[in-house]
Coordinates of C-alpha atoms and ligand atoms in Angstrom, one line a residue:
X1 CA 221.1 203.4 100.0
X2 CA 223.7 205.0 102.3
X3 CA 227.4 204.5 101.4
X4 CA 229.2 202.4 104.0
X5 CA 231.6 204.2 106.3
X6 CA 234.0 201.5 105.1
X7 CA 233.8 203.0 101.6
X8 CA 234.0 206.7 102.7
X9 CA 230.3 207.3 103.8
X10 CA 229.3 209.0 107.0
X11 CA 229.5 206.7 110.1
X12 CA 226.5 205.9 112.1
X13 CA 228.3 207.2 115.2
X14 CA 231.5 208.5 116.3
X15 CA 230.9 208.8 120.0
X16 CA 232.6 206.1 122.1
X17 CA 230.6 203.6 124.2
X18 CA 231.0 203.7 128.0
X19 CA 234.5 203.2 129.3
X20 CA 235.5 200.4 131.6
X21 CA 236.2 200.0 134.5
X22 CA 233.6 202.1 136.3
X23 CA 234.8 203.3 139.8
X24 CA 234.0 205.9 142.4
X25 CA 234.8 207.3 145.8
X26 CA 233.8 204.0 147.4
X27 CA 236.8 202.2 145.7
X28 CA 239.2 204.9 146.7
X29 CA 237.9 205.1 150.3
X30 CA 238.0 201.3 150.8
X31 CA 241.6 201.2 149.3
X32 CA 242.7 204.1 151.5
X33 CA 241.4 202.3 154.6
X34 CA 243.3 199.1 153.8
X35 CA 246.5 201.1 153.3
X36 CA 246.0 203.0 156.6
X37 CA 245.2 199.7 158.5
X38 CA 248.6 198.3 157.6
X39 CA 246.7 195.0 157.1
X40 CA 247.3 194.4 153.5
X41 CA 247.0 190.7 153.2
X42 CA 244.1 188.3 154.0
X43 CA 246.0 186.6 156.9
X44 CA 245.5 189.6 159.1
X45 CA 243.0 191.7 157.2
X46 CA 239.3 191.2 157.3
X47 CA 238.1 192.4 153.9
X48 CA 238.8 189.3 151.9
X49 CA 236.9 187.2 154.5
X50 CA 234.0 189.7 154.3
X51 CA 234.0 189.6 150.5
X52 CA 234.1 185.7 150.4
X53 CA 231.0 185.6 152.7
X54 CA 229.1 188.3 150.8
X55 CA 229.9 186.8 147.3
X56 CA 229.1 183.2 148.4
X57 CA 225.7 184.4 149.8
X58 CA 225.1 186.4 146.6
X59 CA 225.6 183.2 144.6
X60 CA 223.5 181.1 147.0
X61 CA 226.6 179.1 148.1
X62 CA 227.9 178.2 151.6
X63 CA 231.6 178.7 151.2
X64 CA 233.9 180.9 149.2
X65 CA 237.7 181.1 148.9
X66 CA 239.3 184.0 147.1
X67 CA 242.4 183.3 145.0
X68 CA 244.7 185.3 142.7
X69 CA 242.9 184.6 139.4
X70 CA 240.0 182.6 137.8
X71 CA 242.5 180.2 136.4
X72 CA 243.9 179.5 139.7
X73 CA 240.4 179.0 141.1
X74 CA 239.7 176.4 138.3
X75 CA 242.9 174.4 139.0
X76 CA 242.4 174.4 142.8
X77 CA 238.7 173.6 142.5
X78 CA 239.5 170.5 140.4
X79 CA 242.1 169.5 143.0
X80 CA 239.7 170.0 145.9
X81 CA 237.1 168.1 144.1
X82 CA 239.4 165.1 143.9
X83 CA 240.3 165.1 140.2
X84 CA 243.7 163.3 139.9
X85 CA 246.6 163.6 137.5
X86 CA 246.0 161.4 134.4
X87 CA 242.1 161.8 134.8
X88 CA 240.1 163.2 131.9
X89 CA 238.0 166.3 132.3
X90 CA 235.3 167.2 129.7
X91 CA 235.6 170.8 128.6
X92 CA 233.7 172.7 125.9
X93 CA 235.9 173.5 122.8
X94 CA 234.5 177.0 122.7
X95 CA 235.9 178.8 125.7
X96 CA 238.9 180.8 127.0
X97 CA 242.1 178.7 127.3
X98 CA 242.0 178.8 131.1
X99 CA 239.2 176.3 131.2
X100 CA 241.5 173.7 129.6
X101 CA 244.9 175.0 130.8
X102 CA 243.8 174.7 134.5
X103 CA 243.1 171.0 133.8
X104 CA 246.6 170.6 132.2
X105 CA 248.2 172.5 135.1
X106 CA 247.1 169.9 137.5
X107 CA 248.2 167.1 135.4
X108 CA 244.8 166.0 134.1
X109 CA 243.7 165.8 130.4
X110 CA 241.2 168.1 128.9
X111 CA 238.8 166.2 126.4
X112 CA 236.8 168.6 124.3
X113 CA 233.0 168.6 123.7
X114 CA 231.2 170.6 121.2
X115 CA 228.7 173.4 122.0
X116 CA 225.0 173.8 121.1
X117 CA 224.2 176.0 118.2
X118 CA 221.5 177.8 120.1
X119 CA 223.3 178.6 123.3
X120 CA 227.0 178.3 122.6
X121 CA 227.2 176.3 125.8
X122 CA 228.3 172.6 126.2
X123 CA 226.4 170.2 124.1
X124 CA 225.6 167.3 126.3
X125 CA 225.4 164.6 123.6
X126 CA 228.8 165.6 122.5
X127 CA 229.9 165.6 126.2
X128 CA 228.5 162.1 126.8
X129 CA 230.3 160.7 123.8
X130 CA 233.6 162.0 125.2
X131 CA 233.1 160.1 128.5
X132 CA 235.7 157.3 129.0
X133 CA 236.7 155.1 131.8
X134 CA 239.2 157.7 132.8
X135 CA 236.8 160.7 132.9
X136 CA 236.4 162.1 136.4
X137 CA 234.9 165.5 136.0
X138 CA 233.0 167.7 133.6
X139 CA 233.4 171.6 133.4
X140 CA 230.4 173.4 132.1
X141 CA 231.3 177.0 131.1
X142 CA 228.5 179.6 131.5
X143 CA 229.8 181.3 128.5
X144 CA 229.1 185.0 128.1
X145 CA 227.2 184.9 131.5
X146 CA 224.5 182.5 130.2
X147 CA 224.1 179.4 132.4
X148 CA 224.8 176.1 130.7
X149 CA 222.0 173.4 130.9
X150 CA 222.8 172.5 134.6
X151 CA 219.9 169.9 134.7
X152 CA 221.5 168.1 131.8
X153 CA 225.0 168.4 133.2
X154 CA 223.8 167.2 136.7
X155 CA 222.1 164.2 135.1
X156 CA 225.2 163.2 132.9
X157 CA 227.4 163.7 136.0
X158 CA 225.2 161.3 138.1
X159 CA 225.0 158.8 135.4
X160 CA 228.8 158.6 134.9
X161 CA 229.8 159.5 138.5
X162 CA 231.6 162.7 137.5
X163 CA 232.5 165.7 139.5
X164 CA 231.1 169.0 138.3
X165 CA 233.3 172.1 138.4
X166 CA 231.5 175.0 136.8
X167 CA 233.6 177.6 135.0
X168 CA 231.5 180.6 136.0
X169 CA 234.4 183.1 135.2
X170 CA 231.8 185.2 133.2
X171 CA 228.7 184.6 135.3
X172 CA 228.4 186.7 138.4
X173 CA 224.8 186.6 139.5
X174 CA 223.7 184.2 136.7
X175 CA 220.7 181.9 137.6
X176 CA 219.6 178.6 136.4
X177 CA 215.9 178.0 137.4
X178 CA 216.1 180.4 140.2
X179 CA 219.4 179.2 141.6
X180 CA 222.6 181.0 141.1
X181 CA 225.5 179.3 139.4
X182 CA 228.8 178.4 141.1
X183 CA 227.6 175.8 143.6
X184 CA 225.1 174.0 141.4
X185 CA 227.8 171.4 140.9
X186 CA 230.5 170.4 143.3
X187 CA 232.4 173.7 143.0
X188 CA 232.4 176.8 140.8
X189 CA 234.9 179.4 139.8
X190 CA 234.6 183.2 139.1
X191 CA 237.1 185.6 137.6
X192 CA 237.7 189.3 138.7
X193 CA 240.1 190.2 136.0
X194 CA 240.1 193.6 134.3
X195 CA 237.6 192.9 131.6
X196 CA 235.1 191.3 134.0
X197 CA 231.8 192.8 135.2
X198 CA 233.2 192.7 138.8
X199 CA 236.8 193.8 138.5
X200 CA 239.7 194.1 140.8
X201 CA 242.4 194.0 138.1
X202 CA 242.9 190.4 138.8
X203 CA 241.4 187.9 141.2
X204 CA 239.1 184.9 141.5
X205 CA 237.0 182.9 143.9
X206 CA 236.0 179.2 144.4
X207 CA 232.5 178.5 145.7
X208 CA 231.1 175.2 147.0
X209 CA 228.4 173.9 149.3
X210 CA 230.5 170.9 150.2
X211 CA 232.3 170.7 153.6
X212 CA 235.1 168.5 152.3
X213 CA 235.8 170.6 149.2
X214 CA 235.7 173.8 151.3
X215 CA 238.4 172.5 153.6
X216 CA 240.6 171.3 150.7
X217 CA 240.2 174.5 148.7
X218 CA 241.2 176.6 151.6
X219 CA 244.3 174.4 152.2
X220 CA 245.3 174.2 148.5
X221 CA 245.1 178.0 148.3
X222 CA 247.1 178.5 151.5
X223 CA 250.3 176.5 151.4
X224 CA 248.6 173.3 152.5
X225 CA 247.8 174.6 155.9
X226 CA 244.8 173.5 158.0
X227 CA 242.6 175.9 159.9
X228 CA 243.2 174.1 163.2
X229 CA 246.9 173.4 162.5
X230 CA 250.0 175.4 163.4
X231 CA 251.5 178.1 161.1
X232 CA 254.4 175.9 160.0
X233 CA 252.4 172.7 159.7
X234 CA 251.5 171.8 156.1
X235 CA 249.1 168.9 155.8
X236 CA 248.4 168.9 152.0
X237 CA 249.9 170.0 148.7
X238 CA 249.3 173.8 148.2
X239 CA 251.1 177.0 147.2
X240 CA 250.3 180.6 147.9
X241 CA 247.2 181.5 145.9
X242 CA 245.9 184.2 148.2
X243 CA 244.3 187.4 147.1
X244 CA 245.3 190.8 148.7
X245 CA 243.1 193.0 150.8
X246 CA 243.5 195.7 148.2
X247 CA 241.6 193.6 145.6
X248 CA 239.0 192.8 148.2
X249 CA 238.6 196.5 149.1
X250 CA 237.9 197.2 145.4
X251 CA 235.7 194.1 145.0
X252 CA 233.4 195.1 147.9
X253 CA 232.7 198.5 146.2
X254 CA 232.2 196.8 142.8
X255 CA 229.7 194.4 144.3
X256 CA 227.7 197.2 145.8
X257 CA 227.4 198.8 142.4
X258 CA 226.8 195.6 140.5
X259 CA 223.1 195.3 140.6
X260 CA 222.3 198.7 139.0
X261 CA 224.9 198.0 136.3
X262 CA 223.4 194.6 135.8
X263 CA 219.9 196.0 135.4
X264 CA 221.1 198.3 132.6
X265 CA 223.0 195.5 130.8
X266 CA 220.0 193.2 131.1
X267 CA 217.6 195.8 129.7
X268 CA 219.9 196.4 126.7
X269 CA 220.5 192.7 126.1
X270 CA 216.7 192.1 126.1
X271 CA 216.2 195.0 123.7
X272 CA 218.8 193.8 121.3
X273 CA 217.5 190.3 121.4
X274 CA 214.0 191.5 120.5
X275 CA 215.2 193.9 117.8
X276 CA 217.7 191.7 116.2
X277 CA 215.0 189.2 115.0
X278 CA 213.7 192.0 112.8
X279 CA 217.0 192.5 110.9
X280 CA 218.3 190.5 108.0
X281 CA 221.4 188.2 108.3
X282 CA 221.9 188.3 112.1
X283 CA 220.2 186.5 114.9
X284 CA 220.5 186.3 118.8
X285 CA 221.0 183.1 120.5
X286 CA 217.9 181.2 121.4
X287 CA 215.8 182.0 124.4
X288 CA 215.6 179.4 127.3
X289 CA 213.0 180.0 130.0
X290 CA 215.1 177.9 132.5
X291 CA 217.6 180.8 132.4
X292 CA 216.2 183.1 135.1
X293 CA 219.1 185.4 135.0
X294 CA 221.9 186.1 132.5
X295 CA 225.0 187.8 133.8
X296 CA 225.3 189.8 130.5
X297 CA 229.1 189.7 130.3
X298 CA 229.0 189.4 126.5
X299 CA 226.3 190.1 124.0
X300 CA 226.5 187.3 121.5
X301 CA 224.8 187.2 118.0
X302 CA 225.2 185.1 114.9
X303 CA 226.2 186.3 111.5
X304 CA 225.0 184.8 108.2
X305 CA 227.3 185.7 105.3
X306 CA 224.7 184.8 102.7
X307 CA 222.7 187.9 103.6
X308 CA 225.8 190.1 103.2
X309 CA 226.9 189.2 99.7
X310 CA 229.0 186.3 101.1
X311 CA 231.4 188.7 102.9
X312 CA 233.3 186.9 105.6
X313 CA 232.7 187.7 109.3
X314 CA 235.9 189.7 109.5
X315 CA 234.8 192.0 106.7
X316 CA 231.5 192.6 108.5
X317 CA 233.4 193.4 111.7
X318 CA 235.5 195.9 109.8
X319 CA 232.3 197.5 108.3
X320 CA 230.7 197.7 111.8
X321 CA 233.8 199.2 113.3
X322 CA 234.0 201.9 110.5
X323 CA 230.3 202.7 111.5
X324 CA 231.6 203.3 115.0
X325 CA 230.4 199.8 116.6
X326 CA 233.1 197.8 118.3
X327 CA 232.3 194.1 117.6
X328 CA 234.7 191.3 118.3
X329 CA 235.1 188.0 116.4
X330 CA 235.5 186.3 119.8
X331 CA 237.5 183.0 120.1
X332 CA 239.0 182.6 116.7
X333 CA 240.0 178.9 117.1
X334 CA 238.5 175.9 118.9
X335 CA 240.8 175.2 121.7
X336 CA 241.9 171.8 120.3
X337 CA 243.2 173.8 117.3
X338 CA 245.5 176.1 119.4
X339 CA 249.1 175.2 118.7
X340 CA 249.7 174.3 122.3
X341 CA 247.3 171.5 122.1
X342 CA 248.2 170.3 118.6
X343 CA 251.9 170.1 119.7
X344 CA 251.1 169.0 123.3
X345 CA 253.6 171.7 124.3
X346 CA 252.7 171.5 128.0
X347 CA 256.2 170.9 129.4
X348 CA 258.9 173.3 130.4
X349 CA 260.1 175.6 127.6
X350 CA 257.4 174.2 125.3
X351 CA 258.5 170.6 125.6
X352 CA 256.1 168.1 124.2
X353 CA 254.3 166.0 126.8
X354 CA 253.4 162.4 126.2
X355 CA 249.7 162.3 126.5
X356 CA 247.4 159.4 125.4
X357 CA 245.3 161.8 123.2
X358 CA 245.5 163.3 119.7
X359 CA 244.0 166.8 119.6
X360 CA 244.5 166.8 115.9
X361 CA 241.6 164.3 115.4
X362 CA 239.1 166.5 117.3
X363 CA 236.3 168.1 115.3
X364 CA 233.5 170.0 116.9
X365 CA 231.4 171.4 114.1
X366 CA 229.4 174.0 115.9
X367 CA 232.5 175.3 117.6
X368 CA 234.2 175.6 114.2
X369 CA 231.3 177.5 112.8
X370 CA 231.1 179.9 115.8
X371 CA 234.8 180.6 115.6
X372 CA 235.2 180.9 111.8
X373 CA 231.7 182.1 110.5
X374 CA 229.1 183.0 113.0
X375 CA 229.8 184.3 116.4
X376 CA 230.0 188.1 117.0
X377 CA 230.5 189.6 120.4
X378 CA 229.7 192.9 122.1
X379 CA 231.5 193.4 125.4
X380 CA 229.8 194.3 128.6
X381 CA 230.7 198.0 128.6
X382 CA 228.8 198.3 125.3
X383 CA 225.8 197.0 127.2
X384 CA 226.2 199.8 129.7
X385 CA 225.2 202.3 127.1
X386 CA 221.8 204.2 126.6
X387 CA 218.9 202.9 124.6
X388 CA 220.0 205.3 121.7
X389 CA 223.4 203.5 121.7
X390 CA 221.7 200.2 121.2
X391 CA 219.7 201.9 118.4
X392 CA 222.9 202.8 116.7
X393 CA 224.1 199.2 116.8
X394 CA 220.8 198.1 115.0
X395 CA 221.0 201.0 112.5
X396 CA 224.7 200.1 111.6
X397 CA 223.8 196.4 111.1
X398 CA 220.7 197.4 109.0
X399 CA 222.8 199.9 106.9
X400 CA 225.4 197.2 106.2
X401 CA 222.7 194.7 105.2
X402 CA 221.2 197.1 102.8
X403 CA 224.5 198.0 101.2
X404 CA 226.1 194.6 101.4
X405 CA 227.4 194.8 97.7
X406 CA 229.9 197.4 99.0
X407 CA 231.5 194.8 101.2
X408 CA 233.1 193.0 98.3
X409 CA 236.8 193.7 97.8
Ligands
PLP1 C1 235.5 181.4 130.5 C2 236.7 181.7 131.3 N1 237.3 180.9 132.1 C3 238.4 181.2 132.9 C4 238.9 182.5 132.8 C5 240.1 182.7 133.7 O1 240.0 183.8 134.6 P1 241.3 184.7 134.9 O2 241.7 185.6 133.7 O3 240.9 185.5 136.0 O4 242.5 183.8 135.2 C6 238.3 183.4 132.1 C7 238.8 184.9 132.0 O5 239.4 185.4 131.2 C8 237.2 183.1 131.3 O6 236.6 184.0 130.4

């Protein structure tokens, strides 16, 4: 039995995994062209419009509106879909804060639903039990790049007359039964922030197939203007949420490179899924044949402490890291346990806001289990490695399982 690197043994690997971001001459040339053109914003430049069209088409959607972040995209999509202040919006408890903070920002109330153990996406029974007379929308999150059950979400939304705003911040190219996410509901939102598989430092886009939502998302993102109005005519509420031409220049190059990167990530994700079943104490998420394409933003697997001498998840991560494998515990708290929700500190300078909801009474057991005990993440740059890099991950897990007694203390 090999001594764990955590206890002074030789590490499985010392070489780093691929760095992120990946860029080349294309990004540099596109950026230089924008600088030389003197057209640095989307009001007179053409690249943002070009990217909006290309990305919408790529996601099987009719309309796209670029904005300055995924969070802004979610807020403006909710507004454009007609969600009103005081309305309730159902959001999974296992997601990034932005899924819920976008709801708060527009004056609505996030109500949390649990996730399914097999997919880590929204649990529809839990979502249905969260519906009230004030619920006007549901926000499925395609967590890790894996589409949520959009058949179930659509049926639930039709039954309760809810709007569907997809949080596809991690799901570029993901497909549910052959159709790409983003415009499967009323609107969908993507992020281009630095850690994302398509990256411009920051940025986001809203997609929709609906003419009315398209008109409103453009207006909300552009100072309430109308496409056929005058420059200083403002018809609706709206600030400046526009993205720059610099970001679009980078995004066009990133999109060109995306398919080949995706194929590498997909092969590695499938390989890890297949091999992980043969190891003790860890398992991949469940297969679902309705997912025809996973965006492979994160590789998620589940940890079972019983097979590791009862060692908590954090200790296993430490041991993996010592072996040269960078795993993350992921979201460490369900959103309803974040101090900002417990204290309802949504006002200026952290002032408590009077909301008719008590986040302290929420309990979503699968979310709690994922946060505290089970969920382990590998980030998308790890999935850009070679097959032998994936083998190192499997070897390290196996080594730790075989020497689990060394994890104690
Ligand atoms: C699930 C999810 N939703 C929303 C966002 C917000 O995107 P951004 O960081 O671009 O505002 C992110 C990004 O971090 C995310 O992972």
